[in-house]
CSV table of C-alpha atoms in Angstrom, one decimal:
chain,number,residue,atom,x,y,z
A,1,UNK,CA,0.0,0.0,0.0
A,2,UNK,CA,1.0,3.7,-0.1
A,3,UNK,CA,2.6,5.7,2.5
A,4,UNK,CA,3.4,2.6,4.3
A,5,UNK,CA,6.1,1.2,6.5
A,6,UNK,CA,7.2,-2.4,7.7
A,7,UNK,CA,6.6,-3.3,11.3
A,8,UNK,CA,9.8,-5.4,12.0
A,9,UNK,CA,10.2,-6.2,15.5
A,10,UNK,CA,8.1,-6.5,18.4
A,11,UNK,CA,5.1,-8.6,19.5
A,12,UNK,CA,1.5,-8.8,17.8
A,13,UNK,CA,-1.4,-8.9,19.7
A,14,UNK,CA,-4.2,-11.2,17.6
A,15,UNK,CA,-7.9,-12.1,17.7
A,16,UNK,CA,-9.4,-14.5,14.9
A,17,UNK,CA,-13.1,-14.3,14.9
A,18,UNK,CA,-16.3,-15.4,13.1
A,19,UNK,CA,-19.1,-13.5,13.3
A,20,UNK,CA,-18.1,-11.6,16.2
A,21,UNK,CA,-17.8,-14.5,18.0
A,22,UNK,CA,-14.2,-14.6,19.8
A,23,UNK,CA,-15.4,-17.0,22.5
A,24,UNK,CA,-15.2,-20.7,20.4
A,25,UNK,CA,-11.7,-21.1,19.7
A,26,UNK,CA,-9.7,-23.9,18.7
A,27,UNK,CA,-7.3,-24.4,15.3
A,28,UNK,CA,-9.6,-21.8,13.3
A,29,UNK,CA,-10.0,-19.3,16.1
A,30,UNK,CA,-7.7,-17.4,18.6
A,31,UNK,CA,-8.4,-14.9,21.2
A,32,UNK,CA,-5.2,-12.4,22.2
A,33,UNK,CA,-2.6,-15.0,20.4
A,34,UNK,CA,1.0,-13.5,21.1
A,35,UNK,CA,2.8,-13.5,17.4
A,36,UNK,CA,6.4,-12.2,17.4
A,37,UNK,CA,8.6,-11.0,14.7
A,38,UNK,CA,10.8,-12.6,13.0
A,39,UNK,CA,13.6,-10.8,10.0
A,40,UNK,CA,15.4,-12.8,7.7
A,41,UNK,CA,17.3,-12.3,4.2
A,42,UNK,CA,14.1,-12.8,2.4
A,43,UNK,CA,12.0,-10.2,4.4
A,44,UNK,CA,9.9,-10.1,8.1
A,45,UNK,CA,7.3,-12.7,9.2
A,46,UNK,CA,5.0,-13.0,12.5
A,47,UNK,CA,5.1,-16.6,14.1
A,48,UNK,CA,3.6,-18.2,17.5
A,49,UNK,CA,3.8,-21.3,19.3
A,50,UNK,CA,0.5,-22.7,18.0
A,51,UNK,CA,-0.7,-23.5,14.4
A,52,UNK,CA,-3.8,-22.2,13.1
A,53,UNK,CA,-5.5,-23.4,10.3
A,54,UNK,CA,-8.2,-22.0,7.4
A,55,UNK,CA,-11.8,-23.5,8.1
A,56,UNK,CA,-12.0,-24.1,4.3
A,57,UNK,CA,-10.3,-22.8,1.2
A,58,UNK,CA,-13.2,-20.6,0.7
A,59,UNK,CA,-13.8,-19.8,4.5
A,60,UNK,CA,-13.6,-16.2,5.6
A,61,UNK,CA,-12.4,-14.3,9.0
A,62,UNK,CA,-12.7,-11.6,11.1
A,63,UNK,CA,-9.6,-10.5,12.9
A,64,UNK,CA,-8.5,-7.9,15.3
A,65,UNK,CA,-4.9,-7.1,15.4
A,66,UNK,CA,-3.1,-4.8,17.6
A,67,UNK,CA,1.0,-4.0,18.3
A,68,UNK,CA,2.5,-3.9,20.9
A,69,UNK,CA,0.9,-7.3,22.5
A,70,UNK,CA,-0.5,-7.0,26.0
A,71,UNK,CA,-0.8,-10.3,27.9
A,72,UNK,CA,-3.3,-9.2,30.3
A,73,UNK,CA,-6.4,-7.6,28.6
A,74,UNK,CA,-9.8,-8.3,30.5
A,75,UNK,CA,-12.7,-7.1,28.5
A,76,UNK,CA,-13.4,-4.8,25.3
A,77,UNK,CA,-10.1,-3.1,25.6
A,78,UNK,CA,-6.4,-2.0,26.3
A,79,UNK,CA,-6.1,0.1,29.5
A,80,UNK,CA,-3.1,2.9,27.6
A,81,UNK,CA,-1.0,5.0,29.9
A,82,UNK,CA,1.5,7.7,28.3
A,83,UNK,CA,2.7,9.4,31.4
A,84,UNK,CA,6.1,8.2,31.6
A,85,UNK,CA,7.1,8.4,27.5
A,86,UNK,CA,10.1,6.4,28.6
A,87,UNK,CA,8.3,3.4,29.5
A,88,UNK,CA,8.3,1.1,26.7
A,89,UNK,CA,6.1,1.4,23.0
A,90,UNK,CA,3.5,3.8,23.6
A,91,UNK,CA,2.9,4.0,19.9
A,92,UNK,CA,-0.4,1.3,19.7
A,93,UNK,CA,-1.2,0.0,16.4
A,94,UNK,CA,-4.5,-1.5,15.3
A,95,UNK,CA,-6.4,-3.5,12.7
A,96,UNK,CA,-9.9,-4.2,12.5
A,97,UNK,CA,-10.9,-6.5,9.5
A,98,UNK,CA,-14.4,-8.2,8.0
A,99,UNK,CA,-14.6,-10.7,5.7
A,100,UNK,CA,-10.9,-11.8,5.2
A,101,UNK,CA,-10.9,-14.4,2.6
A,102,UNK,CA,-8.8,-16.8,2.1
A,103,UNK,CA,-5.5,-16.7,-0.7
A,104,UNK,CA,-3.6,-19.0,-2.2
A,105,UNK,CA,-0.7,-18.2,0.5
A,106,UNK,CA,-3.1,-19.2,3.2
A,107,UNK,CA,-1.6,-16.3,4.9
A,108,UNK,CA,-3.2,-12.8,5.9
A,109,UNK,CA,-1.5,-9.4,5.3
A,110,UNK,CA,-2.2,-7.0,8.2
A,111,UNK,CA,-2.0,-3.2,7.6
A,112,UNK,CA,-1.9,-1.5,11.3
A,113,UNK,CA,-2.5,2.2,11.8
A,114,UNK,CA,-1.7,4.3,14.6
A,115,UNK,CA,-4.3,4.9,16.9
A,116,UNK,CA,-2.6,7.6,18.9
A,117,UNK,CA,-1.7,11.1,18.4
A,118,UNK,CA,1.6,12.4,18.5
A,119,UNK,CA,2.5,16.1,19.7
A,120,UNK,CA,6.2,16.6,18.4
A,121,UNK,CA,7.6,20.6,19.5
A,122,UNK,CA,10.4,22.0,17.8
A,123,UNK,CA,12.7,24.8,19.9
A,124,UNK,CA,13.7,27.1,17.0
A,125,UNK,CA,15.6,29.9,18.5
A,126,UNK,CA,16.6,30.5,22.5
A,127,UNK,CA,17.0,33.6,23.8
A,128,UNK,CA,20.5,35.3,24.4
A,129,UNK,CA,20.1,34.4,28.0
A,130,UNK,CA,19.6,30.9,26.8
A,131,UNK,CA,22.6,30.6,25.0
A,132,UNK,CA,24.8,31.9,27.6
A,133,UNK,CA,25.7,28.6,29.0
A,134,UNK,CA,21.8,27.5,29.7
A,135,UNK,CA,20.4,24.7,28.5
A,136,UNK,CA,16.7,23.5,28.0
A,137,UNK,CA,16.6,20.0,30.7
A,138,UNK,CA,13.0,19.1,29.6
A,139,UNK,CA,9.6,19.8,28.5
A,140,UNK,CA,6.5,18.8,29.8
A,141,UNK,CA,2.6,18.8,28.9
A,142,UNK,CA,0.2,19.8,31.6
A,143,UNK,CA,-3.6,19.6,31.3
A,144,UNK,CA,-4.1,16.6,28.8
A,145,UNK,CA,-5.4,12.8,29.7
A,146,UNK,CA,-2.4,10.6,30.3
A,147,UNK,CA,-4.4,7.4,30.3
A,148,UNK,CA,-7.2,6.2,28.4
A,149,UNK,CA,-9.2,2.8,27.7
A,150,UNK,CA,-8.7,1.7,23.8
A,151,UNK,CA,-11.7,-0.8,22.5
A,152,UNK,CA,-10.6,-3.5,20.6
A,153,UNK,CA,-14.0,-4.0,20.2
A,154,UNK,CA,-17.6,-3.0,20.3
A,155,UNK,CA,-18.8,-2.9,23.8
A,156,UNK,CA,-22.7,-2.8,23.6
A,157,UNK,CA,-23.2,-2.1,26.9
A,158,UNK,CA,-21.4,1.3,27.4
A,159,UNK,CA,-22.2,2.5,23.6
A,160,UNK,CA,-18.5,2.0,23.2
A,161,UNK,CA,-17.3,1.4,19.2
A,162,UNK,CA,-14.4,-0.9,18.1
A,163,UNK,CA,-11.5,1.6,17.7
A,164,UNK,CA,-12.8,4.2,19.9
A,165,UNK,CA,-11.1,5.7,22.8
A,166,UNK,CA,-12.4,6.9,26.0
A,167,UNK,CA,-10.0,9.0,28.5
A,168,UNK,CA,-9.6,9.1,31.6
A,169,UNK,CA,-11.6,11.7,33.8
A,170,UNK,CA,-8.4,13.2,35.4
A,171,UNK,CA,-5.6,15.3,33.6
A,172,UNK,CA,-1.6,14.6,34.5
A,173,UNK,CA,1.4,16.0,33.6
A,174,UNK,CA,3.5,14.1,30.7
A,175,UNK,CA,7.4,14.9,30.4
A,176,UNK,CA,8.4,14.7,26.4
A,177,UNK,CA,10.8,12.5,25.4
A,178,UNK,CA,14.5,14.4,23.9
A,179,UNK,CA,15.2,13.6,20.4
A,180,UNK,CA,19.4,13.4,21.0
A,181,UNK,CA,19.4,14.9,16.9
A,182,UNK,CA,16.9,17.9,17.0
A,183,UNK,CA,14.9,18.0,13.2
A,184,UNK,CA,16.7,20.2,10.8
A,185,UNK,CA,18.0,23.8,12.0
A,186,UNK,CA,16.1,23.6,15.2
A,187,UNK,CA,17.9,23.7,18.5
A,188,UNK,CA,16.2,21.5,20.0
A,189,UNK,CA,12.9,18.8,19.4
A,190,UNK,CA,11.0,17.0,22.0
A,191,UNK,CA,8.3,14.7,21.1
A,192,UNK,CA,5.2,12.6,23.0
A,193,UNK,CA,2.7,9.8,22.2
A,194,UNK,CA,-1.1,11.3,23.5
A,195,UNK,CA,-4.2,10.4,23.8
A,196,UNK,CA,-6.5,11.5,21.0
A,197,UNK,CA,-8.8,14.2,22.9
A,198,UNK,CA,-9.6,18.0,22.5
A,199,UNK,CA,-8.3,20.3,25.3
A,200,UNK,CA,-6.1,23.4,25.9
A,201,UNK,CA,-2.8,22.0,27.2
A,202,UNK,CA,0.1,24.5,28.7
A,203,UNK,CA,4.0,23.6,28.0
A,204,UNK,CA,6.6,24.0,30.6
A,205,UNK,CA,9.9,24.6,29.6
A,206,UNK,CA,12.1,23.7,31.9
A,207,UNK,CA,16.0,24.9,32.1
A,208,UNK,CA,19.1,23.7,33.2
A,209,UNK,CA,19.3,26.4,35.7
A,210,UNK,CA,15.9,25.3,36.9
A,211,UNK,CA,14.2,28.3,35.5
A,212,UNK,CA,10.6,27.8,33.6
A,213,UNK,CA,9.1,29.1,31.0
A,214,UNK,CA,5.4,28.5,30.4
A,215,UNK,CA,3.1,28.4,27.1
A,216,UNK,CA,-0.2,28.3,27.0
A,217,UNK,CA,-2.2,26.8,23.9
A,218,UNK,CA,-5.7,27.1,23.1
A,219,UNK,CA,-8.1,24.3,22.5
A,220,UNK,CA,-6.1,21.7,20.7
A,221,UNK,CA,-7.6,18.5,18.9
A,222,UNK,CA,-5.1,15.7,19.0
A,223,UNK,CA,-6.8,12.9,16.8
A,224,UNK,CA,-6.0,9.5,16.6
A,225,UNK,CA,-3.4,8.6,13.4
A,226,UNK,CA,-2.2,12.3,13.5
A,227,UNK,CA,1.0,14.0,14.0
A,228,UNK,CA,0.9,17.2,15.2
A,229,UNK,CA,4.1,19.8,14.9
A,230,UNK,CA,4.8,22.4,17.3
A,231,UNK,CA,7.1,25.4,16.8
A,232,UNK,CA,8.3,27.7,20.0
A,233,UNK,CA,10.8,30.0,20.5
A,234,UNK,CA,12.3,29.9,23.6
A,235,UNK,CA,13.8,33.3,25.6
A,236,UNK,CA,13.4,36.6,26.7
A,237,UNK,CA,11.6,36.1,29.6
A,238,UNK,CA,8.5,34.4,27.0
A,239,UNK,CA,8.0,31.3,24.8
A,240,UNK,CA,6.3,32.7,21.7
A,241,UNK,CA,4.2,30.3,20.0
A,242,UNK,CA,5.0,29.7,16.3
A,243,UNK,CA,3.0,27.5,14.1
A,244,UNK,CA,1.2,24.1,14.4
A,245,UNK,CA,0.9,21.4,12.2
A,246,UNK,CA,-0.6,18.2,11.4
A,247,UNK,CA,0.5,15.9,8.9
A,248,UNK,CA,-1.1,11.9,8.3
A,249,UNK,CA,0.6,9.2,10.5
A,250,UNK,CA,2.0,6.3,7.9
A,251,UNK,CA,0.6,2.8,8.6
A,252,UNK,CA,2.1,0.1,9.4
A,253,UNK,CA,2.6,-3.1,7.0
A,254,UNK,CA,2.9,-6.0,9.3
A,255,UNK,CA,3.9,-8.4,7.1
A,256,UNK,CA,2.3,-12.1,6.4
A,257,UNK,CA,1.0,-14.4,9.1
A,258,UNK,CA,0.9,-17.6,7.2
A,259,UNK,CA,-1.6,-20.5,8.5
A,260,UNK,CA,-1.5,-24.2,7.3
Protein backbone atom coordinates (compact mmCIF):
# COMPACT_ATOMS: atom_id res chain seq x y z
CA UNK A 1 0.00 0.00 0.00
CA UNK A 2 0.99 3.68 -0.11
CA UNK A 3 2.56 5.69 2.49
CA UNK A 4 3.42 2.62 4.30
CA UNK A 5 6.11 1.20 6.51
CA UNK A 6 7.15 -2.38 7.67
CA UNK A 7 6.60 -3.31 11.31
CA UNK A 8 9.76 -5.38 11.96
CA UNK A 9 10.20 -6.24 15.46
CA UNK A 10 8.09 -6.53 18.42
CA UNK A 11 5.06 -8.60 19.48
CA UNK A 12 1.51 -8.76 17.84
CA UNK A 13 -1.43 -8.93 19.75
CA UNK A 14 -4.15 -11.25 17.55
CA UNK A 15 -7.94 -12.10 17.71
CA UNK A 16 -9.42 -14.51 14.91
CA UNK A 17 -13.12 -14.33 14.87
CA UNK A 18 -16.34 -15.41 13.10
CA UNK A 19 -19.07 -13.48 13.32
CA UNK A 20 -18.09 -11.58 16.21
CA UNK A 21 -17.85 -14.52 17.98
CA UNK A 22 -14.25 -14.64 19.79
CA UNK A 23 -15.37 -17.05 22.54
CA UNK A 24 -15.17 -20.70 20.41
CA UNK A 25 -11.73 -21.10 19.71
CA UNK A 26 -9.71 -23.95 18.73
CA UNK A 27 -7.29 -24.42 15.34
CA UNK A 28 -9.57 -21.77 13.35
CA UNK A 29 -9.96 -19.35 16.11
CA UNK A 30 -7.69 -17.42 18.64
CA UNK A 31 -8.43 -14.89 21.23
CA UNK A 32 -5.15 -12.40 22.16
CA UNK A 33 -2.60 -15.00 20.36
CA UNK A 34 1.04 -13.47 21.07
CA UNK A 35 2.81 -13.53 17.40
CA UNK A 36 6.41 -12.22 17.43
CA UNK A 37 8.56 -10.98 14.66
CA UNK A 38 10.79 -12.60 13.05
CA UNK A 39 13.58 -10.80 9.96
CA UNK A 40 15.42 -12.77 7.70
CA UNK A 41 17.28 -12.26 4.20
CA UNK A 42 14.14 -12.84 2.43
CA UNK A 43 11.98 -10.25 4.44
CA UNK A 44 9.95 -10.11 8.15
CA UNK A 45 7.35 -12.71 9.16
CA UNK A 46 5.01 -13.00 12.46
CA UNK A 47 5.15 -16.62 14.07
CA UNK A 48 3.61 -18.18 17.52
CA UNK A 49 3.83 -21.32 19.30
CA UNK A 50 0.48 -22.68 18.04
CA UNK A 51 -0.66 -23.51 14.41
CA UNK A 52 -3.76 -22.18 13.13
CA UNK A 53 -5.52 -23.37 10.34
CA UNK A 54 -8.17 -22.03 7.36
CA UNK A 55 -11.80 -23.50 8.11
CA UNK A 56 -11.99 -24.08 4.25
CA UNK A 57 -10.26 -22.85 1.23
CA UNK A 58 -13.23 -20.61 0.70
CA UNK A 59 -13.83 -19.78 4.52
CA UNK A 60 -13.62 -16.23 5.64
CA UNK A 61 -12.43 -14.28 8.97
CA UNK A 62 -12.71 -11.59 11.13
CA UNK A 63 -9.63 -10.55 12.92
CA UNK A 64 -8.49 -7.93 15.31
CA UNK A 65 -4.89 -7.06 15.38
CA UNK A 66 -3.09 -4.80 17.57
CA UNK A 67 1.00 -3.98 18.29
CA UNK A 68 2.50 -3.89 20.95
CA UNK A 69 0.89 -7.25 22.50
CA UNK A 70 -0.46 -7.04 25.97
CA UNK A 71 -0.81 -10.26 27.92
CA UNK A 72 -3.30 -9.21 30.28
CA UNK A 73 -6.43 -7.65 28.63
CA UNK A 74 -9.82 -8.29 30.48
CA UNK A 75 -12.66 -7.07 28.54
CA UNK A 76 -13.40 -4.79 25.31
CA UNK A 77 -10.07 -3.12 25.65
CA UNK A 78 -6.36 -2.05 26.35
CA UNK A 79 -6.06 0.07 29.49
CA UNK A 80 -3.06 2.90 27.62
CA UNK A 81 -0.96 5.03 29.88
CA UNK A 82 1.45 7.67 28.30
CA UNK A 83 2.65 9.41 31.39
CA UNK A 84 6.13 8.25 31.60
CA UNK A 85 7.05 8.39 27.53
CA UNK A 86 10.12 6.37 28.60
CA UNK A 87 8.33 3.39 29.55
CA UNK A 88 8.32 1.15 26.66
CA UNK A 89 6.05 1.42 22.98
CA UNK A 90 3.50 3.79 23.56
CA UNK A 91 2.87 4.01 19.89
CA UNK A 92 -0.45 1.27 19.69
CA UNK A 93 -1.19 0.03 16.39
CA UNK A 94 -4.51 -1.52 15.35
CA UNK A 95 -6.43 -3.48 12.70
CA UNK A 96 -9.93 -4.18 12.48
CA UNK A 97 -10.93 -6.50 9.52
CA UNK A 98 -14.44 -8.19 7.99
CA UNK A 99 -14.57 -10.71 5.70
CA UNK A 100 -10.86 -11.82 5.18
CA UNK A 101 -10.92 -14.43 2.63
CA UNK A 102 -8.85 -16.83 2.06
CA UNK A 103 -5.50 -16.71 -0.67
CA UNK A 104 -3.60 -19.01 -2.17
CA UNK A 105 -0.74 -18.18 0.52
CA UNK A 106 -3.08 -19.20 3.21
CA UNK A 107 -1.56 -16.31 4.90
CA UNK A 108 -3.17 -12.78 5.94
CA UNK A 109 -1.52 -9.37 5.26
CA UNK A 110 -2.20 -6.97 8.20
CA UNK A 111 -1.95 -3.25 7.57
CA UNK A 112 -1.89 -1.49 11.29
CA UNK A 113 -2.50 2.16 11.75
CA UNK A 114 -1.70 4.33 14.63
CA UNK A 115 -4.34 4.85 16.93
CA UNK A 116 -2.58 7.56 18.89
CA UNK A 117 -1.68 11.13 18.37
CA UNK A 118 1.60 12.45 18.53
CA UNK A 119 2.52 16.12 19.65
CA UNK A 120 6.24 16.57 18.43
CA UNK A 121 7.62 20.57 19.55
CA UNK A 122 10.37 22.04 17.82
CA UNK A 123 12.66 24.76 19.86
CA UNK A 124 13.70 27.11 17.03
CA UNK A 125 15.62 29.93 18.45
CA UNK A 126 16.60 30.50 22.48
CA UNK A 127 17.02 33.65 23.83
CA UNK A 128 20.46 35.33 24.44
CA UNK A 129 20.10 34.43 28.02
CA UNK A 130 19.63 30.93 26.85
CA UNK A 131 22.63 30.65 25.02
CA UNK A 132 24.81 31.87 27.60
CA UNK A 133 25.71 28.60 29.03
CA UNK A 134 21.78 27.46 29.68
CA UNK A 135 20.38 24.69 28.47
CA UNK A 136 16.68 23.46 27.99
CA UNK A 137 16.60 20.01 30.70
CA UNK A 138 12.96 19.14 29.62
CA UNK A 139 9.58 19.76 28.47
CA UNK A 140 6.47 18.77 29.85
CA UNK A 141 2.56 18.77 28.94
CA UNK A 142 0.23 19.79 31.60
CA UNK A 143 -3.55 19.60 31.27
CA UNK A 144 -4.13 16.56 28.80
CA UNK A 145 -5.41 12.81 29.68
CA UNK A 146 -2.39 10.64 30.34
CA UNK A 147 -4.37 7.42 30.28
CA UNK A 148 -7.22 6.17 28.42
CA UNK A 149 -9.24 2.77 27.73
CA UNK A 150 -8.74 1.70 23.77
CA UNK A 151 -11.70 -0.75 22.50
CA UNK A 152 -10.65 -3.47 20.57
CA UNK A 153 -14.02 -3.98 20.19
CA UNK A 154 -17.58 -3.02 20.27
CA UNK A 155 -18.78 -2.87 23.81
CA UNK A 156 -22.67 -2.84 23.55
CA UNK A 157 -23.22 -2.13 26.87
CA UNK A 158 -21.43 1.30 27.37
CA UNK A 159 -22.18 2.47 23.59
CA UNK A 160 -18.55 2.05 23.21
CA UNK A 161 -17.29 1.43 19.18
CA UNK A 162 -14.39 -0.86 18.13
CA UNK A 163 -11.50 1.60 17.70
CA UNK A 164 -12.75 4.18 19.89
CA UNK A 165 -11.07 5.75 22.82
CA UNK A 166 -12.40 6.93 25.99
CA UNK A 167 -10.02 9.04 28.49
CA UNK A 168 -9.59 9.10 31.62
CA UNK A 169 -11.64 11.74 33.83
CA UNK A 170 -8.40 13.18 35.40
CA UNK A 171 -5.57 15.35 33.63
CA UNK A 172 -1.58 14.59 34.48
CA UNK A 173 1.42 16.01 33.55
CA UNK A 174 3.47 14.06 30.72
CA UNK A 175 7.44 14.86 30.37
CA UNK A 176 8.42 14.75 26.44
CA UNK A 177 10.79 12.51 25.40
CA UNK A 178 14.49 14.41 23.85
CA UNK A 179 15.17 13.64 20.39
CA UNK A 180 19.42 13.38 21.02
CA UNK A 181 19.43 14.92 16.88
CA UNK A 182 16.92 17.90 17.04
CA UNK A 183 14.95 18.00 13.20
CA UNK A 184 16.73 20.21 10.78
CA UNK A 185 17.97 23.77 12.05
CA UNK A 186 16.13 23.62 15.18
CA UNK A 187 17.91 23.75 18.53
CA UNK A 188 16.19 21.49 20.03
CA UNK A 189 12.86 18.78 19.35
CA UNK A 190 10.98 17.03 22.03
CA UNK A 191 8.27 14.66 21.05
CA UNK A 192 5.19 12.60 22.98
CA UNK A 193 2.75 9.79 22.18
CA UNK A 194 -1.09 11.35 23.53
CA UNK A 195 -4.22 10.40 23.83
CA UNK A 196 -6.48 11.54 21.03
CA UNK A 197 -8.79 14.20 22.85
CA UNK A 198 -9.58 17.96 22.50
CA UNK A 199 -8.34 20.27 25.25
CA UNK A 200 -6.08 23.37 25.94
CA UNK A 201 -2.80 21.97 27.21
CA UNK A 202 0.14 24.46 28.75
CA UNK A 203 4.04 23.63 28.01
CA UNK A 204 6.63 24.02 30.57
CA UNK A 205 9.85 24.64 29.60
CA UNK A 206 12.07 23.66 31.94
CA UNK A 207 16.00 24.92 32.11
CA UNK A 208 19.10 23.74 33.23
CA UNK A 209 19.32 26.41 35.72
CA UNK A 210 15.90 25.33 36.90
CA UNK A 211 14.16 28.32 35.55
CA UNK A 212 10.63 27.81 33.63
CA UNK A 213 9.15 29.11 31.02
CA UNK A 214 5.40 28.50 30.42
CA UNK A 215 3.11 28.37 27.15
CA UNK A 216 -0.21 28.29 27.03
CA UNK A 217 -2.17 26.81 23.95
CA UNK A 218 -5.69 27.14 23.14
CA UNK A 219 -8.10 24.28 22.46
CA UNK A 220 -6.15 21.74 20.68
CA UNK A 221 -7.56 18.53 18.92
CA UNK A 222 -5.05 15.67 18.97
CA UNK A 223 -6.85 12.87 16.81
CA UNK A 224 -5.95 9.45 16.58
CA UNK A 225 -3.45 8.63 13.42
CA UNK A 226 -2.21 12.31 13.55
CA UNK A 227 1.00 14.05 13.96
CA UNK A 228 0.87 17.16 15.22
CA UNK A 229 4.13 19.76 14.88
CA UNK A 230 4.77 22.35 17.33
CA UNK A 231 7.12 25.36 16.78
CA UNK A 232 8.26 27.72 19.99
CA UNK A 233 10.81 30.04 20.48
CA UNK A 234 12.32 29.87 23.63
CA UNK A 235 13.77 33.28 25.64
CA UNK A 236 13.45 36.63 26.66
CA UNK A 237 11.61 36.06 29.56
CA UNK A 238 8.54 34.45 26.95
CA UNK A 239 7.97 31.32 24.81
CA UNK A 240 6.33 32.68 21.66
CA UNK A 241 4.22 30.34 20.01
CA UNK A 242 5.03 29.66 16.30
CA UNK A 243 2.96 27.47 14.11
CA UNK A 244 1.16 24.11 14.43
CA UNK A 245 0.88 21.39 12.16
CA UNK A 246 -0.56 18.23 11.42
CA UNK A 247 0.46 15.90 8.94
CA UNK A 248 -1.07 11.90 8.33
CA UNK A 249 0.62 9.22 10.51
CA UNK A 250 2.00 6.31 7.89
CA UNK A 251 0.56 2.83 8.55
CA UNK A 252 2.12 0.09 9.40
CA UNK A 253 2.58 -3.10 7.02
CA UNK A 254 2.89 -6.04 9.33
CA UNK A 255 3.88 -8.44 7.12
CA UNK A 256 2.27 -12.05 6.39
CA UNK A 257 1.02 -14.36 9.14
CA UNK A 258 0.85 -17.61 7.19
CA UNK A 259 -1.56 -20.47 8.53
CA UNK A 260 -1.50 -24.24 7.26
Amino acid sequence: AENTSLLTSGELGLYITRNGEKDVLGKYLCDNEKFTASTTATGTSWTCNTTYYWAADNATIDYVAYHPYQSSITGNYISWNVTSQDSGNLDLLYQNASNVANTDSHSIDITLGHVCSKLVVNVSKLGSEIAEGKTISSIKIGGLKAKGNFYLFADSNNGHNAGSWVPDVNSADIEMAVLVTPNQDMKATYEAILIPQTAPFTLTISLSNNSEYQLAVPSQTFAAGTCYTLTIQVGQDKVNLGSITQTDWVTKDGGPLTAQ
